[in-house]
Amino acid sequence: MAKALSRFTIERDGDEYVLHIEDEDGDTLELTASFEQLDLISESLEEHLAFDADDPDLLGDDEEEEEE
């Protein structure tokens, strides 16, 4: 079963980036990624967020209030 994301950070380390992904239990996954890989992740996030932005079921109460 998937765990909920608690925290996510990115730090630059020379020519690579280090991603820290922490779950709800406090367990952290550390990954390295290139600029190109982060760019692909960014593009994918933008596509999903743009598509999902029109779904009112995905908007939180705070986001709905900001739109009004």
mmCIF file of C-alpha atoms in Angstrom:
data_model
loop_
_atom_site.group_PDB
_atom_site.id
_atom_site.type_symbol
_atom_site.label_atom_id
_atom_site.label_comp_id
_atom_site.label_asym_id
_atom_site.label_seq_id
_atom_site.Cartn_x
_atom_site.Cartn_y
_atom_site.Cartn_z
ATOM 1 C CA MET A 1 0.000 0.000 0.000
ATOM 2 C CA ALA A 2 1.296 3.461 -0.856
ATOM 3 C CA LYS A 3 2.304 5.780 1.969
ATOM 4 C CA ALA A 4 1.498 9.483 2.136
ATOM 5 C CA LEU A 5 4.192 11.988 1.258
ATOM 6 C CA SER A 6 5.284 14.015 4.261
ATOM 7 C CA ARG A 7 8.207 16.039 2.941
ATOM 8 C CA PHE A 8 10.191 16.424 -0.263
ATOM 9 C CA THR A 9 13.475 18.302 -0.741
ATOM 10 C CA ILE A 10 16.016 18.741 -3.529
ATOM 11 C CA GLU A 11 19.625 19.768 -3.006
ATOM 12 C CA ARG A 12 22.320 20.327 -5.586
ATOM 13 C CA ASP A 13 25.475 18.221 -5.203
ATOM 14 C CA GLY A 14 27.970 19.092 -7.925
ATOM 15 C CA ASP A 15 26.528 18.066 -11.280
ATOM 16 C CA GLU A 16 23.732 16.035 -9.692
ATOM 17 C CA TYR A 17 20.767 16.688 -7.466
ATOM 18 C CA VAL A 18 19.852 14.766 -4.329
ATOM 19 C CA LEU A 19 16.147 14.176 -3.728
ATOM 20 C CA HIS A 20 14.922 13.337 -0.230
ATOM 21 C CA ILE A 21 11.424 11.893 -0.111
ATOM 22 C CA GLU A 22 10.019 11.405 3.380
ATOM 23 C CA ASP A 23 6.855 9.418 4.043
ATOM 24 C CA GLU A 24 4.280 9.715 6.807
ATOM 25 C CA ASP A 25 6.239 7.273 9.000
ATOM 26 C CA GLY A 26 9.409 9.392 8.804
ATOM 27 C CA ASP A 27 11.218 6.972 6.480
ATOM 28 C CA THR A 28 13.344 8.810 3.913
ATOM 29 C CA LEU A 29 14.316 7.698 0.432
ATOM 30 C CA GLU A 30 17.398 9.427 -0.984
ATOM 31 C CA LEU A 31 17.885 9.477 -4.756
ATOM 32 C CA THR A 32 20.307 11.203 -7.109
ATOM 33 C CA ALA A 33 19.097 12.689 -10.377
ATOM 34 C CA SER A 34 20.559 14.614 -13.279
ATOM 35 C CA PHE A 35 19.269 17.978 -14.471
ATOM 36 C CA GLU A 36 17.629 16.203 -17.415
ATOM 37 C CA GLN A 37 15.818 13.791 -15.102
ATOM 38 C CA LEU A 38 14.542 16.644 -12.924
ATOM 39 C CA ASP A 39 13.381 18.427 -16.063
ATOM 40 C CA LEU A 40 11.360 15.351 -17.087
ATOM 41 C CA ILE A 41 9.848 15.146 -13.597
ATOM 42 C CA SER A 42 8.958 18.838 -13.782
ATOM 43 C CA GLU A 43 7.281 18.434 -17.178
ATOM 44 C CA SER A 44 5.287 15.455 -15.946
ATOM 45 C CA LEU A 45 4.131 17.333 -12.838
ATOM 46 C CA GLU A 46 3.074 20.334 -14.913
ATOM 47 C CA GLU A 47 1.066 18.115 -17.280
ATOM 48 C CA HIS A 48 -0.738 16.355 -14.433
ATOM 49 C CA LEU A 49 -1.423 19.544 -12.502
ATOM 50 C CA ALA A 50 -2.737 21.339 -15.585
ATOM 51 C CA PHE A 51 -5.038 18.414 -16.387
ATOM 52 C CA ASP A 52 -6.198 17.944 -12.792
ATOM 53 C CA ALA A 53 -6.684 21.671 -12.052
ATOM 54 C CA ASP A 54 -10.150 21.506 -13.627
ATOM 55 C CA ASP A 55 -11.294 18.693 -11.303
ATOM 56 C CA PRO A 56 -13.140 20.248 -8.315
ATOM 57 C CA ASP A 57 -12.831 16.990 -6.363
ATOM 58 C CA LEU A 58 -9.050 17.438 -6.272
ATOM 59 C CA LEU A 59 -9.107 21.030 -5.051
ATOM 60 C CA GLY A 60 -8.740 21.578 -1.321
ATOM 61 C CA ASP A 61 -10.931 24.006 0.609
ATOM 62 C CA ASP A 62 -8.172 26.649 0.595
ATOM 63 C CA GLU A 63 -7.787 26.481 -3.187
ATOM 64 C CA GLU A 64 -11.530 26.779 -3.745
ATOM 65 C CA GLU A 65 -11.656 29.920 -1.583
ATOM 66 C CA GLU A 66 -8.772 31.505 -3.518
ATOM 67 C CA GLU A 67 -10.628 31.023 -6.825
ATOM 68 C CA GLU A 68 -13.749 32.857 -5.581
#
